[in-house]
């Protein structure tokens, strides 16, 4: 059997007397899309923060490729190849597409002891990475603030794939998108999966989950209410699991 890329093993999170998560367990396989479903306050965002390294669990453990890991901060998660794409994206709006794609990873050369950006090479790499995942941005020198929400998400995902990411966490990726942008976003997730990258998608939209996810994990009041594959469940059953 395939070793899971990520294992959530009996994870709990308490804030004083409040239990946000209780005994949560499930796996994410390499190249698998898992949808995390649940009402507001169910514990989805808390779980994502634990996986992203921004909050430690109160108990339980995380395993990466079968080995227990301690994520003491976001840098630990990033070092493993885990990245989170939030609704409020981490892109710099007044910087162009190329600048955002290589943010913190700029290619340089030294001439007479002075570092210069390898602008043309970075442009070519950015175009190729966007094309690889089917993203159409005509001008890679356009500032991000002039792009659509779907194009901005695509930049983050293309950057993640290009630089060797293993697991991407998408927090309500379609909440602010229109119908056409959502369709393109769903297609982008499928393309990311074809690259062998695992995806966890937080969404309130059961139809979106059924379109894109291999498995659905339903969390209700901090506990896993059910885990279902796409083939073995239905819209109505998932709604029943979410609402109880």
Short mmCIF file of C-alpha atoms in Angstrom, two decimals:
data_model
loop_
_atom_site.label_atom_id
_atom_site.label_comp_id
_atom_site.label_asym_id
_atom_site.label_seq_id
_atom_site.Cartn_x
_atom_site.Cartn_y
_atom_site.Cartn_z
CA UNK A 1 0.00 0.00 0.00
CA UNK A 2 1.07 3.59 -0.63
CA UNK A 3 2.52 5.34 2.40
CA UNK A 4 0.41 8.42 3.19
CA UNK A 5 2.12 11.73 2.55
CA UNK A 6 0.45 13.15 5.65
CA UNK A 7 -1.18 11.38 8.57
CA UNK A 8 -3.29 13.24 11.13
CA UNK A 9 -3.17 10.93 14.13
CA UNK A 10 -5.61 11.55 17.01
CA UNK A 11 -5.05 15.31 16.92
CA UNK A 12 -6.81 17.50 19.48
CA UNK A 13 -6.68 21.23 20.10
CA UNK A 14 -7.94 22.95 23.23
CA UNK A 15 -8.13 26.65 24.05
CA UNK A 16 -8.61 26.67 27.80
CA UNK A 17 -11.95 25.01 28.47
CA UNK A 18 -12.93 25.09 24.80
CA UNK A 19 -12.18 22.04 22.64
CA UNK A 20 -11.76 23.07 19.00
CA UNK A 21 -10.63 19.63 17.79
CA UNK A 22 -11.05 16.24 19.42
CA UNK A 23 -9.36 13.01 18.27
CA UNK A 24 -9.13 13.92 14.57
CA UNK A 25 -7.52 11.24 12.37
CA UNK A 26 -7.22 10.80 8.60
CA UNK A 27 -4.59 10.37 5.87
CA UNK A 28 -3.69 12.30 2.74
CA UNK A 29 -2.11 10.19 0.01
CA UNK A 30 0.44 11.44 -2.53
CA UNK A 31 -1.35 13.15 -5.42
CA UNK A 32 -4.71 13.02 -3.64
CA UNK A 33 -7.27 15.82 -3.31
CA UNK A 34 -9.05 15.81 0.05
CA UNK A 35 -11.97 18.16 0.72
CA UNK A 36 -12.41 19.32 4.31
CA UNK A 37 -16.11 20.01 4.86
CA UNK A 38 -17.97 21.46 7.81
CA UNK A 39 -19.99 24.41 9.08
CA UNK A 40 -18.43 27.56 10.48
CA UNK A 41 -16.82 26.77 13.82
CA UNK A 42 -16.49 23.06 13.05
CA UNK A 43 -12.69 23.19 13.50
CA UNK A 44 -11.52 23.18 9.87
CA UNK A 45 -9.42 26.34 10.09
CA UNK A 46 -7.86 25.22 13.37
CA UNK A 47 -6.79 21.94 11.76
CA UNK A 48 -5.30 23.75 8.76
CA UNK A 49 -3.31 26.00 11.10
CA UNK A 50 -1.89 22.92 12.83
CA UNK A 51 -0.85 21.40 9.50
CA UNK A 52 0.62 24.75 8.41
CA UNK A 53 2.69 24.94 11.60
CA UNK A 54 1.08 28.13 12.92
CA UNK A 55 -0.52 26.37 15.91
CA UNK A 56 0.69 23.29 17.82
CA UNK A 57 -1.78 20.51 18.64
CA UNK A 58 -2.68 19.99 22.28
CA UNK A 59 -2.30 16.25 21.75
CA UNK A 60 -1.89 13.77 18.94
CA UNK A 61 0.74 13.83 16.23
CA UNK A 62 1.46 14.48 12.56
CA UNK A 63 3.35 12.02 10.37
CA UNK A 64 5.05 13.01 7.11
CA UNK A 65 5.85 10.08 4.82
CA UNK A 66 5.36 7.81 7.81
CA UNK A 67 7.73 9.72 10.11
CA UNK A 68 6.50 11.78 13.06
CA UNK A 69 7.23 15.49 12.67
CA UNK A 70 7.00 18.46 15.03
CA UNK A 71 5.97 21.66 13.29
CA UNK A 72 7.11 24.46 15.56
CA UNK A 73 6.37 27.19 13.03
CA UNK A 74 5.42 27.87 9.39
CA UNK A 75 9.08 27.51 8.36
CA UNK A 76 9.02 23.84 9.43
CA UNK A 77 5.96 23.20 7.27
CA UNK A 78 7.45 25.03 4.28
CA UNK A 79 10.66 23.02 4.63
CA UNK A 80 8.62 19.83 4.18
CA UNK A 81 6.86 21.27 1.13
CA UNK A 82 3.59 22.34 2.79
CA UNK A 83 2.10 25.66 1.68
CA UNK A 84 -1.17 27.42 2.51
CA UNK A 85 -3.10 29.59 0.06
CA UNK A 86 -5.50 31.74 2.09
CA UNK A 87 -8.44 33.83 0.88
CA UNK A 88 -6.34 36.96 1.45
CA UNK A 89 -3.43 35.98 -0.76
CA UNK A 90 0.19 36.51 0.19
CA UNK A 91 1.02 38.27 -3.09
CA UNK A 92 2.31 41.84 -3.17
CA UNK A 93 -0.35 43.76 -5.17
CA UNK A 94 1.97 46.56 -6.37
CA UNK A 95 4.57 44.09 -7.72
CA UNK A 96 4.34 42.43 -11.12
CA UNK A 97 3.72 38.73 -11.81
CA UNK A 98 7.41 37.88 -12.23
CA UNK A 99 8.36 39.70 -9.04
CA UNK A 100 5.72 37.82 -7.07
CA UNK A 101 6.61 34.47 -8.63
CA UNK A 102 10.25 34.80 -7.55
CA UNK A 103 9.63 36.70 -4.31
CA UNK A 104 12.54 35.74 -2.03
CA UNK A 105 13.99 33.43 -4.70
CA UNK A 106 15.24 35.99 -7.24
CA UNK A 107 17.82 34.85 -9.79
CA UNK A 108 20.91 37.08 -9.85
CA UNK A 109 24.29 37.36 -11.50
CA UNK A 110 27.34 39.32 -10.39
CA UNK A 111 29.06 41.82 -12.65
CA UNK A 112 32.08 43.67 -11.24
CA UNK A 113 31.01 42.55 -7.77
CA UNK A 114 27.48 43.96 -8.16
CA UNK A 115 24.41 41.69 -8.14
CA UNK A 116 21.96 42.12 -11.03
CA UNK A 117 18.60 40.43 -11.49
CA UNK A 118 18.40 37.94 -14.34
CA UNK A 119 15.17 39.54 -15.53
CA UNK A 120 14.80 37.83 -18.91
CA UNK A 121 15.42 34.37 -17.47
CA UNK A 122 12.89 34.97 -14.67
CA UNK A 123 10.30 36.11 -17.22
CA UNK A 124 10.82 32.98 -19.30
CA UNK A 125 10.57 30.68 -16.28
CA UNK A 126 7.42 32.43 -15.06
CA UNK A 127 5.71 32.13 -18.46
CA UNK A 128 6.64 28.44 -18.71
CA UNK A 129 5.36 27.69 -15.19
CA UNK A 130 2.04 29.43 -15.85
CA UNK A 131 1.66 27.65 -19.19
CA UNK A 132 2.43 24.29 -17.58
CA UNK A 133 -0.71 24.56 -15.44
CA UNK A 134 -2.83 26.16 -18.14
CA UNK A 135 -2.86 29.67 -16.69
CA UNK A 136 -3.32 32.52 -19.16
CA UNK A 137 -1.80 35.83 -18.07
CA UNK A 138 -0.87 37.75 -21.25
CA UNK A 139 1.54 40.17 -19.57
CA UNK A 140 3.79 38.75 -16.84
CA UNK A 141 4.95 42.31 -16.17
CA UNK A 142 1.43 43.38 -15.18
CA UNK A 143 1.00 44.33 -11.53
CA UNK A 144 -0.93 41.77 -9.51
CA UNK A 145 -3.44 44.39 -8.36
CA UNK A 146 -4.72 44.54 -11.96
CA UNK A 147 -5.40 40.79 -12.17
CA UNK A 148 -8.52 38.81 -11.30
CA UNK A 149 -8.83 36.79 -8.11
CA UNK A 150 -8.55 33.57 -10.08
CA UNK A 151 -5.36 34.71 -11.80
CA UNK A 152 -3.84 35.64 -8.45
CA UNK A 153 -4.60 32.20 -7.01
CA UNK A 154 -3.11 30.65 -10.13
CA UNK A 155 0.16 32.54 -9.61
CA UNK A 156 0.46 31.16 -6.08
CA UNK A 157 -0.30 27.60 -7.17
CA UNK A 158 2.08 27.76 -10.15
CA UNK A 159 4.82 29.12 -7.92
CA UNK A 160 4.18 26.34 -5.41
CA UNK A 161 4.39 23.62 -8.08
CA UNK A 162 7.49 25.09 -9.73
CA UNK A 163 9.48 25.27 -6.50
CA UNK A 164 8.80 21.66 -5.51
CA UNK A 165 5.79 21.81 -3.20
CA UNK A 166 4.31 18.53 -1.92
CA UNK A 167 1.05 19.51 -0.16
CA UNK A 168 -1.00 22.66 -0.71
CA UNK A 169 -3.74 23.77 1.69
CA UNK A 170 -6.48 25.82 0.00
CA UNK A 171 -8.66 27.84 2.37
CA UNK A 172 -12.05 28.53 0.71
CA UNK A 173 -10.38 29.12 -2.67
CA UNK A 174 -13.64 29.87 -4.52
CA UNK A 175 -15.39 32.07 -1.95
CA UNK A 176 -14.73 35.35 -3.80
CA UNK A 177 -14.73 34.01 -7.37
CA UNK A 178 -17.40 34.15 -10.07
CA UNK A 179 -18.73 31.13 -11.95
CA UNK A 180 -16.14 31.16 -14.74
CA UNK A 181 -13.21 31.80 -12.38
CA UNK A 182 -14.43 28.99 -10.13
CA UNK A 183 -14.53 26.61 -13.10
CA UNK A 184 -10.95 27.53 -13.94
CA UNK A 185 -9.97 27.12 -10.28
CA UNK A 186 -11.40 23.62 -10.15
CA UNK A 187 -9.51 22.77 -13.34
CA UNK A 188 -6.32 24.19 -11.79
CA UNK A 189 -6.65 21.86 -8.79
CA UNK A 190 -6.96 18.91 -11.16
CA UNK A 191 -3.82 20.02 -12.99
CA UNK A 192 -1.94 20.37 -9.69
CA UNK A 193 -2.99 16.85 -8.72
CA UNK A 194 -1.69 15.53 -12.04
CA UNK A 195 1.73 16.88 -11.05
CA UNK A 196 1.66 14.40 -8.14
CA UNK A 197 0.95 17.09 -5.55
CA UNK A 198 -1.52 16.53 -2.72
CA UNK A 199 -4.24 19.08 -2.02
CA UNK A 200 -6.45 19.76 1.00
CA UNK A 201 -9.36 22.05 0.11
CA UNK A 202 -11.48 23.74 2.76
CA UNK A 203 -14.86 24.49 1.23
CA UNK A 204 -18.47 25.03 2.25
CA UNK A 205 -19.63 24.02 -1.22
CA UNK A 206 -20.44 20.31 -1.35
CA UNK A 207 -20.87 20.37 -5.13
CA UNK A 208 -17.35 21.77 -5.58
CA UNK A 209 -16.00 19.07 -3.26
CA UNK A 210 -17.71 16.34 -5.27
CA UNK A 211 -16.30 17.77 -8.49
CA UNK A 212 -12.66 17.93 -7.46
CA UNK A 213 -11.94 15.76 -4.41
CA UNK A 214 -11.03 12.08 -4.23
CA UNK A 215 -12.20 11.95 -0.63
CA UNK A 216 -14.33 14.13 1.64
CA UNK A 217 -13.55 14.52 5.34
CA UNK A 218 -16.49 15.99 7.25
CA UNK A 219 -15.75 17.70 10.56
CA UNK A 220 -18.56 18.54 12.95
CA UNK A 221 -18.06 20.17 16.35
CA UNK A 222 -14.36 19.37 16.27
CA UNK A 223 -14.70 15.70 15.42
CA UNK A 224 -14.50 13.71 12.20
CA UNK A 225 -18.11 12.88 11.41
CA UNK A 226 -17.26 10.80 8.37
CA UNK A 227 -14.75 10.11 5.58
CA UNK A 228 -16.16 9.28 2.17
CA UNK A 229 -14.76 8.69 -1.29
CA UNK A 230 -16.44 10.47 -4.18
CA UNK A 231 -17.79 7.16 -5.52
CA UNK A 232 -19.42 6.06 -2.29
CA UNK A 233 -21.25 9.21 -1.23
CA UNK A 234 -23.76 11.79 -2.43
CA UNK A 235 -24.59 15.45 -2.00
CA UNK A 236 -27.45 14.63 0.39
CA UNK A 237 -25.36 12.31 2.57
CA UNK A 238 -22.59 14.90 2.91
CA UNK A 239 -25.12 17.56 3.91
CA UNK A 240 -26.51 15.20 6.55
CA UNK A 241 -23.00 14.57 7.93
CA UNK A 242 -22.26 18.32 8.03
CA UNK A 243 -25.51 19.29 9.76
CA UNK A 244 -25.93 16.20 11.93
#
